[in-house]
Amino acid sequence: CTAASPSVTPTATASLRVIRLPMGYIPSVQYANLYVAMQKGYFAAEGLEVQPDYSYETNGVALVGAGELPFAVVSGEQVLLARAQGLPVRYVMTWFRKFPVAVVSPRSAGIAKPEDLRGKRIGVPTLEGANFIGLRALLAASGIRDDEVMVQAIGFNQVEALTAGQVDAVVVYANNEPIRLAAQGQELNVIQVSDYVSLAANGILTNETTLEKDPELVRAFVRALVHGTSDVIADPEGAYVIAKQTVPELTDDTLEQRVLEATIALWTSDRVGYSDADAWQSMQDTLLATGLLKDPLDLSLAYTNDYLPEP
């Protein structure tokens, strides 16, 4: 797939199947792959019309697990926690090849490596979710005990909390907040979780009913999104134009293009969308170690690469 691929317009627009897609975040250049697939007609060519749902109150995992929606964008740990609760969900496409979480601190704090976090106050949005899991995995991989750090739930106010000195470091998405903080002139240290441990990252969730009764829907959706992602990797500038048309709030072009560049680094892989078995095992091990998961699961039922287009 390349950026030169022609847009495709279906002959019967009225017949498109509408897919409401819970996103888990606000409209953002980080969704450029989706916007490209939408605007270039890749979803339409598959008979689909995707409607992004950015509502914070939307629980995509629960809706997909209950069969009310066919897909959602979710973080990797949510898949295993949902299956542990008996929800028949399965992850069918990796969105981020690398786990996107990082620990950020002012350079003056001297936190250049994980070991420097001992004795520090670390802010996370909540005591669950990808940020928290990423931090716990980083600490464990670095031999840091829970009682050697002070982890505080600060809400989704990481930039403000760090700027105000409320905490010594914050846990963020590596392709977003560090870039925005640096744009404010702050000198930072950024510790990427993926440099120390491999974890299953964000991706596309579906359910067993959809896989059984409508497997071609899953293949079609994944095929279109892989196509869009490949286009963004091949032509970031063209993708940014499409993202800006889709999200008018993108007004600081230099800043947003840096966010897109960092996001593309998380997407890029030898095979877009492919799930790595070791990353899923590491995710399960982390959840078991934190007590969020009580018993090991059959990981072969949690994710699959069977619905990706042939390389």
Coordinates of C-alpha atoms in Angstrom, one line a residue:
C1 CA 0.0 0.0 0.0
T2 CA 1.4 3.4 -0.9
A3 CA 0.2 7.0 -0.7
A4 CA -0.2 6.9 -4.4
S5 CA -3.1 4.4 -4.2
P6 CA -6.2 5.8 -5.8
S7 CA -9.2 6.7 -3.8
V8 CA -12.1 4.4 -4.3
T9 CA -15.7 5.5 -4.5
P10 CA -18.4 2.8 -4.1
T11 CA -21.2 2.8 -6.6
A12 CA -24.0 2.6 -4.0
T13 CA -23.1 5.0 -1.2
A14 CA -26.5 4.6 0.4
S15 CA -25.8 0.9 1.0
L16 CA -22.8 1.4 3.2
R17 CA -22.9 -0.3 6.6
V18 CA -22.4 2.2 9.4
I19 CA -19.7 1.3 12.0
R20 CA -19.6 3.4 15.2
L21 CA -16.1 3.1 16.5
P22 CA -15.3 4.0 20.1
M23 CA -11.9 5.7 20.1
G24 CA -11.0 6.2 23.7
Y25 CA -9.6 9.7 23.1
I26 CA -10.5 13.1 21.6
P27 CA -10.2 13.9 17.9
S28 CA -6.4 13.9 17.2
V29 CA -3.8 13.7 14.5
Q30 CA -2.9 10.4 16.2
Y31 CA -5.9 8.9 14.3
A32 CA -4.6 10.0 10.9
N33 CA -4.6 6.4 9.7
L34 CA -8.3 6.2 10.3
Y35 CA -9.0 9.6 8.7
V36 CA -7.0 8.6 5.6
A37 CA -8.8 5.3 5.2
M38 CA -12.1 7.2 5.6
Q39 CA -11.3 10.1 3.2
K40 CA -9.6 8.0 0.5
G41 CA -12.6 5.7 0.4
Y42 CA -10.9 2.5 1.7
F43 CA -13.7 1.8 4.1
A44 CA -16.3 2.7 1.5
A45 CA -14.7 0.3 -1.0
E46 CA -15.4 -2.4 1.6
G47 CA -19.0 -1.3 2.0
L48 CA -18.4 0.5 5.3
E49 CA -18.9 4.0 6.7
V50 CA -16.9 4.5 9.9
Q51 CA -18.2 7.0 12.5
P52 CA -15.6 7.8 15.2
D53 CA -17.1 8.0 18.7
Y54 CA -14.9 10.1 20.9
S55 CA -17.2 10.1 23.9
Y56 CA -15.2 9.6 27.2
E57 CA -18.2 7.8 28.7
T58 CA -18.2 5.2 25.9
N59 CA -17.0 1.9 27.2
G60 CA -15.9 0.3 24.0
V61 CA -14.8 -3.0 25.6
A62 CA -18.2 -3.5 27.3
L63 CA -20.2 -2.6 24.1
V64 CA -18.1 -4.9 21.9
G65 CA -18.2 -7.7 24.5
A66 CA -22.0 -7.4 24.7
G67 CA -22.3 -7.6 20.9
E68 CA -23.7 -4.1 20.7
L69 CA -20.8 -2.9 18.5
P70 CA -18.5 -4.9 16.3
F71 CA -15.3 -2.9 16.9
A72 CA -13.5 -0.6 19.3
V73 CA -10.0 0.9 19.7
V74 CA -8.7 -0.4 23.1
S75 CA -5.4 -0.7 24.9
G76 CA -3.9 -4.2 25.2
E77 CA -4.4 -4.8 28.9
Q78 CA -8.2 -4.2 28.5
V79 CA -8.4 -7.3 26.2
L80 CA -7.1 -9.7 28.9
L81 CA -9.0 -8.1 31.7
A82 CA -12.2 -8.3 29.7
R83 CA -11.6 -12.0 28.9
A84 CA -10.9 -12.7 32.5
Q85 CA -14.4 -11.3 33.2
G86 CA -15.9 -13.7 30.7
L87 CA -16.4 -11.2 27.8
P88 CA -16.0 -13.0 24.5
V89 CA -13.7 -10.4 22.9
R90 CA -10.7 -10.8 20.7
Y91 CA -8.0 -8.4 19.4
V92 CA -7.6 -8.6 15.6
M93 CA -5.2 -5.8 14.7
T94 CA -2.3 -4.0 16.4
W95 CA -2.7 -0.2 16.2
F96 CA 0.6 0.6 17.8
R97 CA 3.5 -1.8 17.3
K98 CA 5.3 -0.4 20.3
F99 CA 3.7 0.2 23.7
P100 CA 3.1 4.0 23.6
V101 CA 3.6 4.9 27.3
A102 CA 6.5 6.9 28.6
V103 CA 7.6 8.5 31.9
V104 CA 8.4 12.2 31.5
S105 CA 10.1 14.5 34.0
P106 CA 11.9 17.9 34.0
R107 CA 15.5 17.4 33.1
S108 CA 16.3 19.2 36.4
A109 CA 14.8 16.3 38.3
G110 CA 17.6 14.0 37.2
I111 CA 15.4 11.1 36.2
A112 CA 17.3 9.9 33.2
K113 CA 16.7 6.1 33.7
P114 CA 14.2 3.9 35.5
E115 CA 16.4 3.5 38.5
D116 CA 16.3 7.2 39.1
L117 CA 12.5 6.9 39.9
R118 CA 13.3 5.5 43.4
G119 CA 11.9 7.8 46.0
K120 CA 10.0 10.0 43.4
R121 CA 6.4 11.0 43.1
I122 CA 5.0 9.7 39.9
G123 CA 1.6 10.9 38.5
V124 CA -0.7 8.6 36.6
P125 CA -4.2 9.4 35.3
T126 CA -5.8 6.5 37.2
L127 CA -4.6 3.4 39.0
E128 CA -5.6 1.3 36.0
G129 CA -5.3 1.5 32.2
A130 CA -2.4 1.6 29.8
N131 CA -0.5 4.4 31.6
F132 CA -0.6 2.5 35.0
I133 CA 0.2 -0.9 33.5
G134 CA 3.1 0.6 31.5
L135 CA 4.5 2.1 34.7
R136 CA 4.2 -1.1 36.7
A137 CA 5.9 -3.1 33.9
L138 CA 8.7 -0.6 33.7
L139 CA 9.3 -0.6 37.5
A140 CA 9.2 -4.4 37.6
A141 CA 11.6 -4.8 34.6
S142 CA 14.0 -2.4 36.4
G143 CA 13.8 -4.2 39.8
I144 CA 12.0 -1.3 41.5
R145 CA 9.6 -2.3 44.3
D146 CA 6.2 -0.7 44.8
D147 CA 7.3 0.7 48.2
E148 CA 10.3 2.5 46.6
V149 CA 8.1 5.0 44.6
M150 CA 5.0 7.1 45.3
V151 CA 2.4 6.6 42.6
Q152 CA -0.4 9.2 42.6
A153 CA -3.6 9.2 40.6
I154 CA -3.8 12.8 39.2
G155 CA -6.5 12.5 36.5
F156 CA -5.7 13.3 32.9
N157 CA -3.8 16.5 33.9
Q158 CA -0.3 15.2 33.5
V159 CA 1.0 18.3 31.7
E160 CA -0.5 20.7 34.3
A161 CA 0.6 18.5 37.3
L162 CA 4.2 18.3 36.0
T163 CA 4.4 22.0 35.2
A164 CA 3.1 22.9 38.7
G165 CA 5.5 20.6 40.5
Q166 CA 2.8 18.5 42.0
V167 CA 4.7 15.4 41.1
D168 CA 8.3 14.6 40.0
A169 CA 7.4 12.7 36.9
V170 CA 4.2 11.8 35.0
V171 CA 3.2 8.8 32.9
V172 CA 1.9 9.8 29.4
Y173 CA 1.6 8.6 25.8
A174 CA 5.0 9.1 24.3
N175 CA 3.7 10.5 21.0
N176 CA 1.7 13.3 22.6
E177 CA 2.4 15.0 25.9
P178 CA 6.2 15.1 25.7
I179 CA 6.0 16.9 22.4
R180 CA 3.5 19.4 23.8
L181 CA 5.6 20.0 26.9
A182 CA 8.7 20.5 24.8
A183 CA 6.9 23.0 22.7
Q184 CA 6.3 25.0 25.8
G185 CA 10.1 25.3 26.2
Q186 CA 10.5 22.6 28.9
E187 CA 13.6 20.5 28.9
L188 CA 12.6 16.9 29.6
N189 CA 13.8 13.4 30.2
V190 CA 11.7 10.8 28.5
I191 CA 11.8 7.2 29.5
Q192 CA 10.1 5.0 26.9
V193 CA 8.5 1.9 28.4
S194 CA 9.0 0.0 25.2
D195 CA 12.8 0.4 25.6
Y196 CA 12.7 -1.8 28.7
V197 CA 9.8 -4.2 28.2
S198 CA 7.6 -5.4 25.3
L199 CA 3.8 -5.1 25.9
A200 CA 0.8 -5.6 23.8
A201 CA -0.3 -2.1 22.8
N202 CA -3.5 -0.5 21.5
G203 CA -5.4 -2.2 18.8
I204 CA -8.8 -3.2 17.3
L205 CA -11.1 -5.3 19.4
T206 CA -14.0 -7.4 18.1
N207 CA -16.1 -10.2 19.6
E208 CA -16.5 -13.9 19.0
T209 CA -20.0 -13.6 17.5
T210 CA -18.8 -11.2 14.8
L211 CA -15.8 -13.4 14.0
E212 CA -18.1 -16.5 13.7
K213 CA -21.0 -14.9 11.9
D214 CA -19.4 -12.1 9.8
P215 CA -15.7 -12.9 9.4
E216 CA -15.5 -10.9 6.2
L217 CA -16.6 -7.8 8.0
V218 CA -13.6 -8.1 10.2
R219 CA -11.3 -8.7 7.3
A220 CA -12.8 -5.7 5.4
F221 CA -12.4 -3.4 8.4
V222 CA -8.9 -4.4 9.1
R223 CA -7.9 -4.3 5.4
A224 CA -9.1 -0.7 5.1
L225 CA -7.3 0.4 8.3
V226 CA -4.1 -1.3 7.3
H227 CA -4.3 0.4 4.0
G228 CA -4.8 3.8 5.6
T229 CA -1.9 3.2 8.1
S230 CA 0.4 2.2 5.3
D231 CA -0.5 5.4 3.4
V232 CA 0.3 7.6 6.4
I233 CA 3.7 5.9 6.8
A234 CA 4.5 6.5 3.1
D235 CA 3.2 10.1 2.9
P236 CA 3.1 11.9 6.3
E237 CA 2.6 15.3 4.7
G238 CA -0.4 14.2 2.7
A239 CA -1.9 12.4 5.7
Y240 CA -1.5 15.6 7.8
V241 CA -3.5 17.5 5.2
I242 CA -6.3 14.9 5.5
A243 CA -6.2 14.9 9.3
K244 CA -6.4 18.7 9.4
Q245 CA -9.5 18.6 7.1
T246 CA -11.1 16.0 9.5
V247 CA -10.1 17.8 12.7
P248 CA -10.3 21.6 12.3
E249 CA -8.9 22.0 15.8
L250 CA -5.4 21.2 14.5
T251 CA -4.1 24.7 14.3
D252 CA -0.5 24.5 15.3
D253 CA 0.9 22.7 12.3
T254 CA 4.5 22.4 13.5
L255 CA 3.4 20.8 16.8
E256 CA 0.8 18.5 15.3
Q257 CA 3.1 17.3 12.6
R258 CA 5.6 16.4 15.3
V259 CA 2.9 14.4 17.1
L260 CA 2.1 12.6 13.8
E261 CA 5.8 11.9 13.2
A262 CA 6.0 10.3 16.7
T263 CA 2.8 8.3 16.1
I264 CA 4.1 7.0 12.8
A265 CA 7.1 5.6 14.7
L266 CA 4.7 3.6 16.8
W267 CA 2.9 2.3 13.7
T268 CA 5.8 1.3 11.6
S269 CA 6.6 -2.4 11.4
D270 CA 7.5 -5.1 8.9
R271 CA 3.9 -6.0 8.8
V272 CA 1.4 -3.4 9.8
G273 CA -1.2 -4.6 12.3
Y274 CA 0.7 -7.8 13.3
S275 CA 0.5 -9.0 17.0
D276 CA 3.6 -10.3 18.6
A277 CA 3.2 -13.3 20.9
D278 CA 6.0 -12.2 23.3
A279 CA 4.3 -8.9 23.8
W280 CA 1.1 -10.6 24.9
Q281 CA 2.9 -12.9 27.2
S282 CA 4.7 -9.9 28.8
M283 CA 1.3 -8.1 29.2
Q284 CA -0.2 -11.1 30.9
D285 CA 2.8 -11.5 33.2
T286 CA 2.5 -7.8 34.2
L287 CA -1.2 -8.1 35.0
L288 CA -0.6 -11.2 37.0
A289 CA 2.3 -9.5 38.9
T290 CA 0.1 -6.5 39.8
G291 CA -2.8 -8.7 40.9
L292 CA -5.1 -7.2 38.3
L293 CA -5.3 -10.6 36.7
K294 CA -5.8 -13.6 39.0
D295 CA -5.1 -16.5 36.8
P296 CA -3.4 -17.0 33.4
L297 CA -5.5 -17.0 30.3
D298 CA -5.2 -18.9 27.0
L299 CA -3.6 -16.1 25.1
S300 CA -4.3 -17.8 21.7
L301 CA -8.0 -16.9 22.3
A302 CA -7.2 -13.3 23.2
Y303 CA -5.7 -12.2 19.9
T304 CA -5.2 -13.3 16.3
N305 CA -3.4 -12.3 13.2
D306 CA -5.7 -14.4 11.0
Y307 CA -7.7 -11.4 9.7
L308 CA -4.8 -9.3 8.5
P309 CA -4.4 -8.9 4.7
E310 CA -1.7 -11.0 3.2
P311 CA 1.7 -9.2 3.3

